[in-house]
Amino acid sequence: MAADGGHHAIDTMLLEERRYPPSADFSAQANAKPDIYEQDFDTFWEREGRERLTWFEPFSKLYEWEPPYAKFFLGGKLNVCFNCVDRHVDAGRGDKIAFYWEGEPVGERREISYAELLRDVVRFANALKKLGVEKGTPVAIYMGMVPELPVAMLACTRLGAPHTVVFGGFSADSLSGRMNDMECEVLITQDQAWRRGGTVALKEVSDEAMAAAPGVRASVVLRRTGNDVPMQEGRDHWWHELEDGVSDDAASCPCEPMDSEDLLFLMYTSGTTAKPKGIVHTTGGYLCGVSTTHHYIFDLKNDEDVYWCAADIGWITGHSYIVYGPLCNQATSILYEGTPDFPDKNRWWEIIERYKVTILYTAPTAIRSHMKWGPEYSQKHDLSSLRLLGSVGEPINPEAWIWYREHIGGDRTPIVDTWWQTETGMILITPLPGITTTKPGSATKPFPTIEATVFDERGNEVGPGGGGYLVLKKPWPAMLRGIFKDPGRYQETYWSKYPNLYFAGDGARIDQDADFWLLGRVDDVMNVSGHRISTIEVESALVDHHDVAEAAVTSRKDATTGEAIVAYVTLKGSAEASVEKLQELRDHVAKKIGAIAKPSNIVFTPELPKTRSGKIMRRLLRDVAENRPLGDTTTLADPAVVEEIKHRAEDETSDDS
Ligand code: WTA
């Protein structure tokens, strides 16, 4: 079987004949030269490892591969904070801006130089030490896009304390679940976050989460909005009070030498069960992988560029391409706290104009929102500073690609459509600007040294044009080192479909020019606005509601968010289907998981379509959601059920708020 829903993408591909070769000017100055594709794996990564990173003790061996476990830069000792901050200041570059920060409230701005960043990190690391945080202490971070978020992450890495950053839109249950799994001892949060002029109650949610995570003995609370929040004596500490009297001199808090393979952070991501997976990333390979890809793919010239990755740090994209990769490369970045349409839809373009942003990296869902709002907003602004655009998070449809290039890139800038995952840590399939001839909708080629291909169900390589499953044949420095505390699931999820090969869970095809076209997930994972959400996780949240007997979740295509969640719900005997009930269930999902997981439609139905063995047939529900003719219904226990659901789905008013 080809990827679910892949046929559409395949049709598009066959019609897509536009080609964008690099301009001679771009090529002449590009960081990547064509011979980069000829370099062999060992030479390439040994050089990048030695030259791009600063080691306290050099590594003695590039890598070790005992499937499914890889190690990189064996024997090497280093510190991520030292590489991202200290060494730039030591080299006399302290005045260089690390972040231009724009708060969501208009006019609130900060410029943070590398020297200031170093002082902020040292001060906060010293404050964390007062709470007993040291090498190996697991720390959770639940914050908005404020400068103190990268400061908190870097302070942890300085001390050798592994962190997990939980996206600020997640619920108390999601936060406590992650903190319990990682056995976090300390939580770093803020009073509230700004969002579209309103506030997000981060501390309140943290309190609820800490109540369910007894291992968390202390919290640190940044004052952001200044509104009153409850503080529990002895447990909760104001950030600024904890910093009272501590030193900001780097010598007072030396960077902990870490083994290349020491845990750097966990990033939880949805899989095909209700429990998110704690993806393990370690120190040396991860840092080398993200900084190397950042250098070549974004063509970073750190003296000239103003780089903006408009993701949230709470996701892997923010970890790799806002914090660790760019800082390691001494980039000057934009950090923006708010949404693209606050206070109005000019906000992004004002930021680009004000700071003369040269590189913009965002997601197709954001591009499609701007498309929907119309080009009149970007047209009002001078975007001529832009010289490179990037996309990540889901397949970008050719229309959005072209719109991005024409309306944002002035029909001038190359676009890098970058494929990767939380698990891969770094970009793996991407054009290299200045080298690659791009095609709208194609992520083009594996990054140099990466071996990717497409397999059919039986594990045979699929020839040009055919669809199948994306697999990776060789390890790479930033690859995950496992699922935290769950080696069985690690083996099962990624390494069991094809022995000793990494199964990405994405459909793909390779065309005549050996360019890759990604076709979306092939498992029970949805991609809503570039966020991975498991169908099972949403089902569990629904069934958790006292009126719900059974739930099945699927998705349909959506012009803005890529996919939209559709839930089919069977209520318990006495409960009545109503618009209020629908709202109640949506809110319940938001409470259990977070607002990003709210179904956009709920169809109430007395029965779900099941096979005779009792398995819910999601494929059929998806056909209903997509308004497609129904596939094979012969295996259903009761074929009448699905017809009934179809009628109900047609009657249902959708709620896309
Ligand atoms: C999808 C985000 C097509 C894919 C970095 C992958 C993409 C999942 C692309 C990972 C792209 C990401 N083209 N699909 N350029 N980038 N994806 O873990 O399905 O949040 O498996 O990592 O997003 O999502 P994650």
Short mmCIF file of C-alpha atoms in Angstrom, two decimals, residues 342-573:
data_model
loop_
_atom_site.label_atom_id
_atom_site.label_comp_id
_atom_site.label_asym_id
_atom_site.label_seq_id
_atom_site.Cartn_x
_atom_site.Cartn_y
_atom_site.Cartn_z
CA PHE A 342 -1.43 40.02 16.70
CA PRO A 343 -2.26 42.88 16.86
CA ASP A 344 -2.83 42.46 13.14
CA LYS A 345 -1.67 40.45 10.16
CA ASN A 346 1.28 42.75 9.43
CA ARG A 347 3.20 41.58 12.46
CA TRP A 348 5.65 39.14 10.82
CA TRP A 349 6.40 41.45 7.93
CA GLU A 350 7.02 44.37 10.29
CA ILE A 351 9.53 42.23 12.15
CA ILE A 352 11.29 41.23 8.94
CA GLU A 353 11.43 44.83 7.80
CA ARG A 354 12.60 46.22 11.14
CA TYR A 355 15.45 43.76 11.67
CA LYS A 356 16.23 43.22 8.00
CA VAL A 357 15.77 39.48 8.39
CA THR A 358 17.71 37.56 5.74
CA ILE A 359 16.63 33.96 6.42
CA LEU A 360 13.10 32.87 7.35
CA TYR A 361 12.24 29.31 8.39
CA THR A 362 8.59 28.46 9.01
CA ALA A 363 5.89 25.83 8.47
CA PRO A 364 3.45 25.26 5.58
CA THR A 365 0.50 25.81 7.90
CA ALA A 366 1.74 29.35 8.65
CA ILE A 367 2.33 30.02 4.95
CA ARG A 368 -1.20 28.85 4.15
CA SER A 369 -2.62 31.16 6.82
CA HIS A 370 -0.83 34.11 5.24
CA MET A 371 -2.08 32.96 1.86
CA LYS A 372 -5.61 32.93 3.16
CA TRP A 373 -5.25 36.43 4.60
CA GLY A 374 -3.97 37.66 1.25
CA PRO A 375 -0.75 39.21 -0.04
CA GLU A 376 -1.77 42.78 0.83
CA TYR A 377 -0.10 42.53 4.25
CA SER A 378 3.34 41.46 3.10
CA GLN A 379 3.16 43.83 0.11
CA LYS A 380 3.10 46.82 2.40
CA HIS A 381 6.54 45.96 3.77
CA ASP A 382 10.05 45.95 2.45
CA LEU A 383 11.05 42.29 2.52
CA SER A 384 14.03 42.75 0.19
CA SER A 385 16.48 41.75 2.95
CA LEU A 386 15.29 38.13 2.64
CA ARG A 387 17.69 35.89 0.74
CA LEU A 388 16.60 32.39 1.77
CA LEU A 389 13.34 30.76 2.88
CA GLY A 390 12.77 27.45 4.62
CA SER A 391 9.83 25.16 5.30
CA VAL A 392 9.34 22.32 7.79
CA GLY A 393 6.70 20.25 9.52
CA GLU A 394 4.60 18.70 6.80
CA PRO A 395 4.56 18.28 3.05
CA ILE A 396 4.29 21.71 1.45
CA ASN A 397 1.78 21.83 -1.36
CA PRO A 398 3.14 23.39 -4.56
CA GLU A 399 0.62 26.29 -4.39
CA ALA A 400 1.89 27.29 -0.97
CA TRP A 401 5.50 26.85 -2.09
CA ILE A 402 4.96 29.17 -5.07
CA TRP A 403 3.08 31.71 -2.99
CA TYR A 404 5.89 31.71 -0.41
CA ARG A 405 8.51 32.26 -3.08
CA GLU A 406 6.59 34.94 -4.97
CA HIS A 407 4.99 36.96 -2.20
CA ILE A 408 7.57 36.61 0.53
CA GLY A 409 10.73 35.79 -1.40
CA GLY A 410 10.15 38.33 -4.20
CA ASP A 411 10.43 35.47 -6.71
CA ARG A 412 14.14 35.61 -5.96
CA THR A 413 14.99 33.56 -2.91
CA PRO A 414 15.69 29.85 -2.88
CA ILE A 415 13.39 27.73 -0.72
CA VAL A 416 14.67 24.83 1.34
CA ASP A 417 11.89 22.34 2.10
CA THR A 418 13.43 20.39 4.96
CA TRP A 419 12.25 16.93 6.01
CA TRP A 420 13.09 15.63 9.45
CA GLN A 421 11.53 14.52 12.73
CA THR A 422 11.79 14.85 16.50
CA GLU A 423 13.57 11.52 16.31
CA THR A 424 16.10 12.52 13.66
CA GLY A 425 17.09 15.62 15.65
CA MET A 426 18.46 17.29 12.54
CA ILE A 427 17.33 17.91 8.96
CA LEU A 428 17.91 14.84 6.77
CA ILE A 429 16.26 15.52 3.40
CA THR A 430 16.61 18.99 1.95
CA PRO A 431 17.85 21.08 -0.92
CA LEU A 432 21.20 22.80 -0.42
CA PRO A 433 20.85 26.40 -1.52
CA GLY A 434 23.24 27.30 -4.29
CA ILE A 435 23.45 23.70 -5.46
CA THR A 436 20.03 22.09 -5.74
CA THR A 437 17.50 22.78 -8.47
CA THR A 438 14.28 22.85 -6.49
CA LYS A 439 10.79 21.68 -7.40
CA PRO A 440 7.73 23.01 -5.58
CA GLY A 441 6.60 20.27 -3.21
CA SER A 442 9.75 18.18 -3.18
CA ALA A 443 12.23 18.04 -0.29
CA THR A 444 14.70 16.91 -3.01
CA LYS A 445 17.84 15.11 -1.75
CA PRO A 446 19.20 13.47 1.37
CA PHE A 447 21.70 15.74 3.14
CA PRO A 448 25.30 14.74 2.28
CA THR A 449 26.26 11.37 3.88
CA ILE A 450 22.62 10.51 4.65
CA GLU A 451 21.36 7.34 2.99
CA ALA A 452 17.61 7.39 2.50
CA THR A 453 15.43 5.28 0.26
CA VAL A 454 11.87 4.09 -0.30
CA PHE A 455 10.80 0.50 0.39
CA ASP A 456 7.70 -1.44 -0.47
CA GLU A 457 5.82 -3.54 2.07
CA ARG A 458 8.19 -6.47 1.60
CA GLY A 459 11.38 -4.47 1.94
CA ASN A 460 12.33 -4.11 -1.70
CA GLU A 461 13.55 -0.80 -2.96
CA VAL A 462 10.88 0.96 -5.01
CA GLY A 463 12.05 2.28 -8.35
CA PRO A 464 11.62 5.82 -9.66
CA GLY A 465 8.05 7.06 -9.47
CA GLY A 466 6.69 4.39 -7.14
CA GLY A 467 5.36 5.13 -3.67
CA GLY A 468 6.36 3.40 -0.46
CA TYR A 469 7.86 3.84 2.98
CA LEU A 470 10.76 6.14 3.75
CA VAL A 471 13.70 4.36 5.40
CA LEU A 472 17.17 5.44 6.48
CA LYS A 473 19.99 3.02 5.94
CA LYS A 474 22.77 4.44 8.05
CA PRO A 475 22.91 6.21 11.42
CA TRP A 476 23.52 9.98 11.64
CA PRO A 477 25.01 12.05 14.46
CA ALA A 478 21.80 13.62 15.86
CA MET A 479 19.66 10.51 15.68
CA LEU A 480 17.63 9.56 18.72
CA ARG A 481 19.39 7.23 21.14
CA GLY A 482 16.15 5.53 22.13
CA ILE A 483 12.79 6.06 23.78
CA PHE A 484 13.30 6.95 27.43
CA LYS A 485 12.84 3.86 29.63
CA ASP A 486 11.24 1.91 26.79
CA PRO A 487 13.75 -0.02 24.66
CA GLY A 488 11.04 -2.42 23.51
CA ARG A 489 8.96 0.33 22.02
CA TYR A 490 12.05 1.85 20.41
CA GLN A 491 12.87 -1.42 18.67
CA GLU A 492 9.27 -2.04 17.72
CA THR A 493 8.45 1.44 16.38
CA TYR A 494 11.49 2.19 14.27
CA TRP A 495 13.53 -0.95 13.72
CA SER A 496 11.17 -3.89 13.34
CA LYS A 497 9.46 -3.27 10.02
CA TYR A 498 12.77 -3.70 8.21
CA PRO A 499 15.68 -5.27 10.12
CA ASN A 500 18.41 -2.77 11.05
CA LEU A 501 16.87 0.04 9.01
CA TYR A 502 15.17 3.09 10.44
CA PHE A 503 11.47 3.20 9.54
CA ALA A 504 10.37 6.85 9.62
CA GLY A 505 6.61 6.30 9.50
CA ASP A 506 6.30 8.54 6.43
CA GLY A 507 5.24 7.68 2.91
CA ALA A 508 7.52 8.86 0.12
CA ARG A 509 8.40 8.45 -3.51
CA ILE A 510 11.53 9.16 -5.45
CA ASP A 511 11.25 10.62 -8.95
CA GLN A 512 13.38 10.20 -12.08
CA ASP A 513 15.88 12.79 -10.85
CA ALA A 514 16.26 11.00 -7.51
CA ASP A 515 14.29 13.73 -5.76
CA PHE A 516 12.16 12.79 -2.74
CA TRP A 517 8.47 13.66 -2.41
CA LEU A 518 7.11 13.18 1.09
CA LEU A 519 3.54 11.92 1.25
CA GLY A 520 2.59 12.23 4.92
CA ARG A 521 2.36 9.77 7.80
CA VAL A 522 1.50 6.15 7.22
CA ASP A 523 0.64 5.38 10.84
CA ASP A 524 -2.04 6.57 13.26
CA VAL A 525 -0.34 9.91 13.70
CA MET A 526 -2.03 13.06 12.40
CA ASN A 527 -0.27 16.24 11.43
CA VAL A 528 -2.33 19.27 12.43
CA SER A 529 -0.65 22.62 11.77
CA GLY A 530 2.65 20.76 11.74
CA HIS A 531 2.00 19.25 15.18
CA ARG A 532 2.05 15.52 15.59
CA ILE A 533 -1.03 14.21 17.33
CA SER A 534 -1.87 10.58 17.80
CA THR A 535 -5.38 9.40 16.95
CA ILE A 536 -5.24 7.07 19.95
CA GLU A 537 -4.28 9.88 22.31
CA VAL A 538 -7.34 11.91 21.27
CA GLU A 539 -9.53 8.82 21.52
CA SER A 540 -8.31 8.18 25.06
CA ALA A 541 -9.03 11.79 26.00
CA LEU A 542 -12.57 11.51 24.63
CA VAL A 543 -13.27 8.21 26.32
CA ASP A 544 -12.05 9.76 29.55
CA HIS A 545 -15.20 11.92 29.50
CA HIS A 546 -17.95 10.39 31.64
CA ASP A 547 -20.57 10.50 28.86
CA VAL A 548 -18.46 8.83 26.20
CA ALA A 549 -18.72 5.12 25.60
CA GLU A 550 -16.45 4.84 22.60
CA ALA A 551 -14.54 7.09 20.26
CA ALA A 552 -12.70 6.76 16.98
CA VAL A 553 -10.54 9.55 15.67
CA THR A 554 -9.34 10.26 12.19
CA SER A 555 -8.58 13.31 10.12
CA ARG A 556 -9.57 14.99 6.90
CA LYS A 557 -7.60 17.35 4.72
CA ASP A 558 -7.77 21.00 5.66
CA ALA A 559 -6.72 23.93 3.52
CA THR A 560 -4.96 25.74 6.37
CA THR A 561 -3.96 23.26 9.02
CA GLY A 562 -3.05 20.43 6.63
CA GLU A 563 -5.17 17.94 8.51
CA ALA A 564 -8.16 18.57 10.78
CA ILE A 565 -9.24 16.14 13.48
CA VAL A 566 -12.60 14.39 13.10
CA ALA A 567 -13.94 12.31 15.96
CA TYR A 568 -16.73 9.75 15.91
CA VAL A 569 -18.25 9.37 19.32
CA THR A 570 -20.72 6.96 20.84
CA LEU A 571 -22.33 8.34 23.95
CA LYS A 572 -23.36 6.31 26.97
CA GLY A 573 -27.04 5.37 27.31
#
